[in-house]
Coordinates of C-alpha atoms and ligand atoms in Angstrom, one line a residue:
M1 CA 156.7 -24.4 90.5
G2 CA 156.6 -24.0 94.0
S3 CA 159.2 -26.3 96.0
V4 CA 158.8 -29.6 96.2
S5 CA 158.3 -31.4 99.6
T6 CA 156.7 -34.0 101.9
D7 CA 153.7 -31.6 102.0
C8 CA 152.8 -32.6 98.2
W9 CA 152.2 -36.2 99.2
P10 CA 149.1 -35.7 99.3
K11 CA 148.2 -35.4 96.1
V12 CA 150.6 -37.8 95.1
Q13 CA 148.5 -40.0 97.0
A14 CA 145.7 -38.2 94.9
A15 CA 147.4 -38.4 91.6
L16 CA 148.0 -42.5 92.8
R17 CA 144.5 -43.0 93.2
T18 CA 143.8 -42.4 89.7
L19 CA 146.6 -44.9 88.5
V20 CA 146.1 -47.9 89.9
S21 CA 143.1 -50.3 91.5
A22 CA 141.4 -49.1 95.5
S23 CA 143.0 -53.0 96.0
Q24 CA 145.8 -52.4 94.3
Y25 CA 146.6 -48.3 95.9
R26 CA 144.4 -50.2 99.9
T27 CA 147.6 -52.8 100.0
W28 CA 150.2 -51.0 99.2
F29 CA 150.5 -47.3 98.9
Q30 CA 148.0 -46.7 102.0
G31 CA 150.4 -47.1 104.4
L32 CA 153.4 -45.0 103.0
E33 CA 155.3 -42.6 104.4
P34 CA 157.2 -39.0 103.2
R35 CA 159.9 -39.3 104.5
E36 CA 161.5 -36.5 102.8
W37 CA 161.4 -34.9 99.3
H38 CA 164.5 -32.7 98.5
N39 CA 166.4 -32.0 95.2
D40 CA 163.8 -34.4 93.6
Q41 CA 164.6 -37.4 95.9
L42 CA 161.6 -39.0 96.8
T43 CA 161.8 -41.4 100.8
L44 CA 159.4 -43.6 101.3
V45 CA 159.1 -45.6 104.1
A46 CA 157.2 -48.3 103.6
P47 CA 155.4 -50.7 106.8
S48 CA 157.2 -54.0 106.1
R49 CA 160.1 -54.9 104.0
Y50 CA 157.6 -57.3 102.3
T51 CA 155.9 -53.7 101.1
M52 CA 159.1 -51.7 99.9
D53 CA 160.1 -55.0 97.7
W54 CA 157.0 -55.2 96.0
I55 CA 156.7 -52.2 95.6
A56 CA 160.5 -51.5 94.1
R57 CA 160.0 -54.5 92.2
H58 CA 156.6 -53.7 90.2
F59 CA 155.5 -50.1 91.2
L60 CA 158.6 -46.9 91.3
P61 CA 157.7 -45.8 87.2
V62 CA 153.6 -45.8 88.4
L63 CA 155.1 -44.1 91.5
Q64 CA 157.0 -41.6 89.5
A65 CA 154.8 -40.9 86.6
A66 CA 151.9 -39.9 90.3
C67 CA 154.6 -37.6 91.8
E68 CA 155.2 -36.0 87.9
Q69 CA 151.8 -35.0 87.8
V70 CA 151.6 -33.6 90.2
T71 CA 155.3 -31.9 90.4
G72 CA 155.5 -32.5 86.2
N73 CA 159.5 -34.2 87.9
R74 CA 159.9 -37.6 88.8
P75 CA 162.2 -38.0 91.2
V76 CA 164.5 -40.4 92.6
V77 CA 163.1 -42.9 94.4
K78 CA 164.2 -43.9 97.4
L79 CA 162.5 -46.9 99.2
E80 CA 163.0 -47.3 103.3
Y81 CA 160.8 -49.9 105.9
C82 CA 159.9 -49.4 109.1
R83 CA 161.4 -52.8 110.5
A84 CA 161.0 -51.6 114.7
S85 CA 156.5 -52.3 113.5
L86 CA 154.4 -52.5 111.9
H87 CA 153.3 -49.3 111.3
A88 CA 154.8 -46.9 113.6
R89 CA 156.3 -44.1 112.0
P90 CA 160.5 -45.3 112.3
S91 CA 161.8 -42.8 115.2
S92 CA 165.3 -43.1 113.9
N93 CA 166.8 -44.2 110.3
D94 CA 168.3 -47.6 112.7
H95 CA 165.1 -49.0 112.3
L96 CA 166.0 -48.4 108.6
R97 CA 166.9 -51.1 105.8
S98 CA 166.9 -49.0 101.9
N99 CA 166.3 -50.7 99.3
T100 CA 167.2 -47.5 96.6
A101 CA 166.7 -47.5 92.5
R102 CA 168.7 -45.9 90.3
L103 CA 171.2 -44.7 92.2
S104 CA 174.7 -44.5 92.0
L105 CA 177.7 -45.9 94.0
Y106 CA 181.3 -43.4 93.8
D107 CA 184.1 -43.5 95.9
E108 CA 183.0 -43.7 99.2
D109 CA 180.1 -41.6 99.6
Q110 CA 176.7 -42.0 98.3
I111 CA 176.0 -39.8 94.5
Q112 CA 172.9 -39.2 93.4
L113 CA 173.1 -38.9 90.1
N114 CA 169.9 -39.3 87.5
D115 CA 169.9 -41.2 85.0
T116 CA 168.3 -39.7 81.9
Y117 CA 171.0 -36.5 82.6
T118 CA 173.6 -37.1 80.3
F119 CA 175.4 -35.8 77.1
D120 CA 173.6 -38.2 74.9
N121 CA 170.3 -36.6 76.3
F122 CA 170.8 -32.9 76.2
V123 CA 169.6 -31.1 73.9
V124 CA 172.1 -27.8 72.7
G125 CA 170.6 -25.1 71.4
P126 CA 171.8 -21.6 71.1
C127 CA 171.0 -20.9 75.2
N128 CA 173.0 -24.0 75.4
H129 CA 175.6 -24.7 73.9
L130 CA 178.9 -22.6 75.5
A131 CA 177.8 -24.3 78.6
H132 CA 177.6 -27.6 76.9
A133 CA 180.8 -27.7 75.9
A134 CA 182.6 -26.2 78.2
G135 CA 180.7 -29.3 80.3
L136 CA 182.1 -31.7 77.5
A137 CA 186.1 -29.9 77.8
V138 CA 185.8 -30.5 81.6
A139 CA 185.2 -34.0 81.5
E140 CA 187.3 -34.9 78.5
A141 CA 190.3 -32.4 80.2
P142 CA 189.5 -32.0 83.7
A143 CA 191.6 -29.3 84.8
L144 CA 193.1 -28.1 81.8
S145 CA 190.2 -26.3 80.0
Y146 CA 188.1 -24.5 82.0
N147 CA 189.0 -23.9 85.8
P148 CA 186.2 -23.7 87.5
L149 CA 184.1 -24.0 85.0
F150 CA 180.5 -22.1 86.5
V151 CA 177.5 -22.3 84.6
H152 CA 174.4 -20.0 85.6
G153 CA 170.7 -19.2 84.7
N154 CA 167.7 -19.7 85.9
V155 CA 165.9 -22.6 86.9
G156 CA 164.3 -25.4 84.8
L157 CA 167.2 -24.4 82.1
G158 CA 169.5 -27.2 82.4
K159 CA 172.4 -26.7 85.9
T160 CA 171.5 -30.0 87.5
H161 CA 171.8 -32.0 84.1
L162 CA 175.0 -30.6 82.8
L163 CA 176.6 -31.1 86.1
Q164 CA 175.4 -34.8 86.4
A165 CA 176.8 -35.2 82.6
V166 CA 180.0 -33.8 83.4
C167 CA 180.0 -36.9 86.5
R168 CA 179.3 -40.0 84.3
A169 CA 181.2 -38.8 81.1
T170 CA 184.4 -38.7 83.4
L171 CA 183.7 -41.6 85.0
A172 CA 183.3 -43.0 82.1
R173 CA 186.7 -42.0 80.5
R174 CA 188.1 -42.4 84.3
P175 CA 186.5 -45.1 86.0
N176 CA 189.2 -44.5 89.4
F177 CA 188.7 -40.5 89.0
R178 CA 187.6 -39.2 92.6
L179 CA 184.8 -36.9 91.5
H180 CA 181.8 -36.4 93.7
Y181 CA 178.8 -34.6 93.5
I182 CA 177.1 -33.0 95.8
S183 CA 174.5 -29.6 96.3
C184 CA 176.4 -26.2 97.6
E185 CA 172.6 -27.5 100.6
T186 CA 174.5 -30.7 101.6
F187 CA 177.6 -28.7 101.5
V188 CA 176.6 -26.6 104.3
N189 CA 174.8 -28.8 106.2
Q190 CA 177.6 -30.9 106.7
F191 CA 180.2 -28.4 107.2
I192 CA 177.8 -26.7 110.6
S193 CA 177.9 -30.7 111.9
A194 CA 180.9 -31.3 111.5
I195 CA 181.3 -27.8 113.4
E196 CA 178.8 -29.5 115.8
R197 CA 181.5 -33.3 116.2
R198 CA 183.7 -31.5 116.1
D199 CA 185.4 -33.1 113.5
L200 CA 186.2 -30.9 111.0
D201 CA 189.8 -32.6 110.2
N202 CA 187.3 -35.4 108.2
F203 CA 185.1 -32.5 105.9
R204 CA 188.1 -31.6 105.2
N205 CA 190.1 -34.9 103.9
R206 CA 186.7 -35.6 101.9
Y207 CA 186.7 -32.1 100.1
R208 CA 190.7 -31.3 99.6
R209 CA 191.0 -35.0 97.7
V210 CA 188.3 -35.8 95.3
D211 CA 190.9 -34.8 91.2
L212 CA 186.4 -33.2 90.9
L213 CA 184.0 -31.1 92.8
L214 CA 181.3 -30.7 92.1
I215 CA 178.2 -27.7 93.3
D216 CA 175.2 -28.1 92.7
D217 CA 173.3 -24.4 93.7
I218 CA 176.2 -22.8 95.0
H219 CA 173.8 -19.3 95.4
Y220 CA 172.8 -21.9 98.2
L221 CA 176.4 -20.2 100.0
A222 CA 174.7 -16.2 100.0
D223 CA 174.8 -14.9 103.4
K224 CA 176.4 -18.1 104.9
E225 CA 179.8 -16.4 106.2
R226 CA 181.3 -19.5 107.5
T227 CA 181.2 -22.2 104.9
Q228 CA 181.9 -19.4 102.8
E229 CA 185.2 -19.1 104.3
E230 CA 185.7 -22.5 105.0
F231 CA 184.9 -23.5 100.7
F232 CA 187.3 -20.6 99.8
H233 CA 190.2 -22.6 101.4
T234 CA 189.2 -26.2 100.0
F235 CA 188.8 -24.3 96.8
N236 CA 192.1 -22.8 96.7
S237 CA 193.1 -25.9 98.5
L238 CA 191.9 -27.9 94.7
Y239 CA 193.1 -25.0 92.7
N240 CA 195.9 -25.3 93.7
A241 CA 196.5 -29.2 93.4
K242 CA 194.8 -29.0 89.4
K243 CA 191.9 -30.3 90.1
Q244 CA 188.9 -28.9 88.3
I245 CA 186.0 -27.3 90.7
V246 CA 181.8 -26.9 88.3
L247 CA 180.0 -24.8 90.0
S248 CA 176.4 -23.4 89.4
S249 CA 174.0 -21.7 90.8
D250 CA 170.9 -18.7 89.7
S251 CA 173.0 -16.7 88.9
S252 CA 176.5 -14.5 88.5
P253 CA 179.3 -14.7 90.5
K254 CA 178.7 -11.0 91.4
E255 CA 174.9 -11.7 91.7
I256 CA 175.7 -13.7 94.7
P257 CA 173.8 -12.0 97.6
T258 CA 176.7 -11.4 100.0
L259 CA 179.0 -13.4 98.5
E260 CA 183.2 -12.6 99.6
D261 CA 184.4 -10.5 96.5
R262 CA 187.8 -12.9 96.9
L263 CA 184.9 -15.9 95.6
V264 CA 183.1 -13.4 93.4
S265 CA 186.4 -13.4 91.7
R266 CA 187.6 -17.3 91.7
F267 CA 184.4 -18.0 90.1
K268 CA 185.8 -16.1 87.2
W269 CA 189.2 -17.2 87.0
G270 CA 187.4 -20.0 84.6
L271 CA 184.8 -20.1 82.9
V272 CA 181.1 -18.5 83.9
T273 CA 179.4 -19.7 81.1
R274 CA 175.0 -18.6 81.4
F275 CA 172.0 -21.1 80.4
D276 CA 169.3 -19.3 79.1
A277 CA 166.4 -19.6 77.4
P278 CA 165.5 -21.5 74.8
A279 CA 164.5 -21.1 71.4
F280 CA 161.7 -22.5 69.8
E281 CA 163.2 -24.8 67.9
T282 CA 164.6 -25.2 71.0
R283 CA 161.9 -26.7 72.8
V284 CA 160.0 -28.6 70.0
A285 CA 163.8 -30.5 70.0
I286 CA 163.4 -31.0 74.0
L287 CA 160.0 -32.0 73.9
N288 CA 160.7 -34.2 70.7
Q289 CA 163.9 -35.7 73.3
K290 CA 161.7 -36.2 75.9
A291 CA 158.8 -38.1 74.4
K292 CA 161.2 -40.4 72.6
L293 CA 163.1 -41.8 75.7
K294 CA 159.4 -42.8 77.0
G295 CA 159.4 -44.9 73.7
F296 CA 157.0 -41.7 71.9
R297 CA 157.0 -40.4 68.5
L298 CA 155.6 -37.1 69.1
N299 CA 153.5 -35.1 66.5
P300 CA 154.4 -32.0 65.0
D301 CA 151.5 -29.4 65.9
V302 CA 151.7 -31.0 69.3
A303 CA 154.6 -29.5 69.6
A304 CA 154.2 -26.6 68.7
Y305 CA 151.2 -26.6 70.9
I306 CA 152.9 -26.9 74.2
A307 CA 156.6 -25.6 73.0
E308 CA 153.6 -22.9 72.5
H309 CA 152.6 -22.5 75.4
V310 CA 155.5 -23.3 77.9
D311 CA 159.1 -20.5 77.1
S312 CA 160.6 -20.2 79.8
N313 CA 161.3 -23.7 81.7
I314 CA 162.5 -27.5 80.3
R315 CA 161.2 -28.7 83.5
E316 CA 157.7 -27.3 83.4
L317 CA 158.2 -28.4 79.1
E318 CA 158.9 -32.0 80.5
G319 CA 155.6 -32.0 83.0
A320 CA 153.5 -31.4 80.0
I321 CA 155.6 -33.8 77.9
N322 CA 155.0 -36.7 80.3
R323 CA 151.6 -36.0 82.2
V324 CA 150.2 -35.7 77.7
I325 CA 152.3 -39.5 77.4
A326 CA 151.1 -40.4 81.1
L327 CA 147.1 -39.7 80.3
A328 CA 147.9 -41.5 76.8
A329 CA 149.3 -44.7 77.7
L330 CA 146.8 -45.0 80.1
K331 CA 144.1 -44.4 78.2
Q332 CA 144.8 -47.3 75.9
V333 CA 145.7 -44.1 72.7
K334 CA 147.3 -44.7 70.3
E335 CA 148.1 -41.2 68.1
V336 CA 148.6 -37.8 70.7
T337 CA 146.2 -35.5 68.2
L338 CA 145.7 -32.5 68.8
P339 CA 142.7 -31.8 70.5
F340 CA 143.5 -34.7 73.1
A341 CA 146.2 -32.6 74.7
H342 CA 144.9 -30.0 74.2
D343 CA 142.4 -31.5 77.4
C344 CA 145.2 -33.2 78.6
L345 CA 147.2 -29.7 79.7
K346 CA 144.3 -26.4 79.2
D347 CA 144.0 -26.9 83.5
L348 CA 148.0 -26.9 84.4
F349 CA 148.7 -24.3 81.2
E350 CA 145.1 -21.7 82.3
V351 CA 147.3 -22.1 86.0
S352 CA 150.6 -20.6 83.9
D353 CA 148.9 -18.0 82.2
H354 CA 147.6 -17.1 86.4
V355 CA 150.8 -14.2 87.3
S356 CA 153.5 -15.3 87.7
V357 CA 157.0 -13.5 89.3
G358 CA 158.7 -13.3 85.9
D359 CA 155.6 -11.2 84.9
I360 CA 155.7 -9.3 87.7
I361 CA 159.6 -8.5 87.3
D362 CA 159.1 -8.0 83.0
V363 CA 156.4 -4.5 83.6
V364 CA 158.9 -3.0 86.5
T365 CA 162.0 -3.0 85.2
R366 CA 159.8 -2.0 81.8
E367 CA 158.2 0.9 83.1
M368 CA 160.9 1.9 86.1
N369 CA 163.8 0.8 83.8
L370 CA 165.5 -0.9 85.6
K371 CA 166.7 -5.0 84.3
L372 CA 166.9 -8.2 86.6
V373 CA 169.9 -8.2 86.7
D374 CA 169.7 -5.0 89.6
L375 CA 167.0 -6.3 91.2
Q376 CA 168.5 -9.7 91.6
S377 CA 172.3 -7.8 92.5
R378 CA 172.7 -7.6 96.0
K379 CA 173.2 -2.9 94.9
R380 CA 170.5 -1.6 97.8
T381 CA 170.0 1.4 96.3
K382 CA 166.8 3.9 96.2
T383 CA 166.5 3.3 93.2
I384 CA 167.1 0.1 92.8
S385 CA 165.8 -1.9 96.6
F386 CA 162.4 0.6 95.8
P387 CA 161.2 -1.5 92.9
R388 CA 162.6 -4.2 94.0
H389 CA 160.2 -3.7 96.7
I390 CA 157.7 -2.5 95.6
C391 CA 159.1 -6.8 92.9
M392 CA 158.1 -8.3 96.8
Y393 CA 154.5 -6.8 97.3
L394 CA 152.9 -7.4 94.0
A395 CA 154.2 -11.0 94.3
K396 CA 153.1 -11.8 97.5
K397 CA 149.6 -9.7 96.7
M398 CA 149.2 -11.7 92.9
T399 CA 151.4 -14.7 93.2
S400 CA 150.3 -17.6 95.4
H401 CA 154.2 -18.1 96.4
S402 CA 155.6 -17.6 99.5
L403 CA 157.4 -15.4 101.4
V404 CA 161.3 -17.7 100.2
E405 CA 159.6 -19.2 97.1
I406 CA 159.8 -14.3 96.2
G407 CA 162.9 -14.4 98.6
R408 CA 164.5 -17.1 96.0
H409 CA 163.0 -14.9 93.1
F410 CA 164.7 -11.3 94.0
G411 CA 169.1 -12.8 94.3
G412 CA 167.7 -15.6 97.5
R413 CA 166.4 -12.8 99.4
D414 CA 165.6 -14.5 102.7
H415 CA 162.0 -14.7 103.8
S416 CA 162.6 -11.3 106.6
T417 CA 163.6 -9.3 103.5
V418 CA 161.1 -10.3 102.2
V419 CA 158.3 -9.4 104.6
Y420 CA 160.6 -6.0 105.9
A421 CA 160.7 -4.9 101.3
I422 CA 156.5 -6.1 102.0
S423 CA 155.6 -3.6 105.4
S424 CA 158.0 -1.8 103.4
V425 CA 155.7 -0.6 100.7
R426 CA 152.9 -0.8 102.6
T427 CA 153.8 1.9 105.0
R428 CA 154.8 4.6 102.4
M429 CA 151.2 3.9 99.6
G430 CA 149.3 4.6 103.5
K431 CA 151.9 8.0 103.6
D432 CA 151.9 8.6 100.2
E433 CA 149.5 9.5 97.1
D434 CA 152.5 8.8 94.5
T435 CA 154.3 6.1 95.6
R436 CA 150.3 4.2 95.7
Q437 CA 149.0 5.6 92.7
L438 CA 152.9 4.3 91.3
V439 CA 152.6 0.7 92.5
G440 CA 148.3 1.0 91.8
R441 CA 149.4 1.7 88.6
L442 CA 151.7 -1.4 88.3
E443 CA 149.6 -3.8 89.9
H444 CA 146.8 -2.9 86.4
L445 CA 149.6 -3.6 83.6
V446 CA 151.5 -6.4 85.5
G447 CA 146.8 -8.2 85.6
R448 CA 146.5 -6.7 81.7
S449 CA 149.9 -9.1 80.6
K450 CA 148.3 -11.7 81.0
R451 CA 144.3 -11.1 80.1
V452 CA 145.9 -9.0 76.6
R453 CA 148.3 -12.8 75.9
N454 CA 145.9 -15.3 76.4
Ligands
ADP1 P1 168.2 -26.4 86.1 O1 169.2 -27.7 87.3 O2 168.7 -26.1 86.4 O3 167.1 -26.0 87.5 P2 167.6 -29.0 85.3 O4 168.8 -28.9 85.5 O5 166.8 -29.9 86.7 O6 167.2 -27.7 86.0 O7 166.5 -29.7 84.5 C1 165.3 -29.5 84.2 C2 164.4 -30.7 83.8 O8 165.1 -30.2 82.7 C3 165.3 -31.8 84.1 O9 164.3 -33.0 84.0 C4 165.9 -32.0 82.8 O10 166.2 -33.3 82.1 C5 165.6 -30.7 81.8 N1 166.3 -30.7 80.9 C6 167.1 -29.0 80.8 N2 167.6 -28.9 79.4 C7 167.7 -29.7 79.2 C8 168.6 -30.0 77.4 N3 169.7 -29.3 76.8 N4 168.2 -31.0 76.8 C9 167.4 -31.4 77.2 N5 166.3 -32.3 79.2 C10 166.8 -30.9 78.6
MG2 MG1 169.2 -27.1 89.6

């Protein structure tokens, strides 16, 4: 699934039109402007305070359901209104007043936690039981069990959910604990703006006086030397003061490209644990649990049908069940039968039957005798970089992912690296018949792997 941005907004508007009446749409939604959609938080600007309040009181679930239909995920919706004029776009934050839905405040910084990301709602299976146990242990006895706790795994497998569950469980036991949960991207941005403002002391204080620091998606430090350096000192200072650190990443410490060795080694001081893709039984359990959260009981045939079709990403699993539930509610269907679920999901499942980067990786690693971690690693030897380049070339040709998204599948490489990879494969194919044949055969195998499965 592509990353979410305000570009998705027109699709959400289209979904909204199917969920509310035409006049409701005109009155309440037409004038909404998306300001930012990032990390599961969507910020919308309403043309007036009145509209903002009305939407906050009456339409948040509908807005979230519409977003979910488009992205498979329920964002935290933050509403603001434009005080300057009724229809003008806000030009600066000064004009904005906020009314934030589903936000929690901890410490003096705003920390956004998703209400449903708790331990109670976390289904434990062989794919995640170690990470779950370690998260619980950290929340019970911070800095005494595993420090740092480093969890890694592919997207949509529950890393953010676990980190936020640790936040809540810790605060439930220790309400005065100073904890800070932040995405690495925000950490990097705050660091950059602290440099620009020449205000590093403040930045440092903020991070070095917490009892528990959780940084989500730490792989974002790749290629950011100065932030790595800064984070190194933050890490040492917290660690030496016996404060707990929890990190999540899409790959293991040593596979994060260009991560300094001294950080790689520190990340391994505590416990490094991986999230695997859930097995069929765990997927069914997750589906049942997600349905239950929405007051629904899931017929076993329907759960099995969805679990068979979505096998690697819990976020997509959730998107599928949410779609069924939203449509059942809309059409006032009492019991979701298999044919009904099939009708709701056939588009979605057909889309997911398109070639994915994962399919390409499967074929290339199998045929060229490599491991996924090699493709994602920082290794630049020819035997690894050539297949990696081929994967990127095929991903550009056979999927609709952007260069940035493709780069992310290969250890967070940036888009210029992907451009280079693609052009080097093209050049080599132009010159060399063996390469042409090899790439042609791999492409054929990827296409066939899809057709066989259908
Ligand atoms: P990641 O951060 O690894 O990309 P998330 O934590 O955002 O993944 O999880 C994606 C979705 O899947 C979330 O809605 C989350 O609640 C759900 N999810 C992931 N793991 C579990 C689990 N073990 N039990 C229940 N829901 C889960
Ligand atoms: Mg995450």
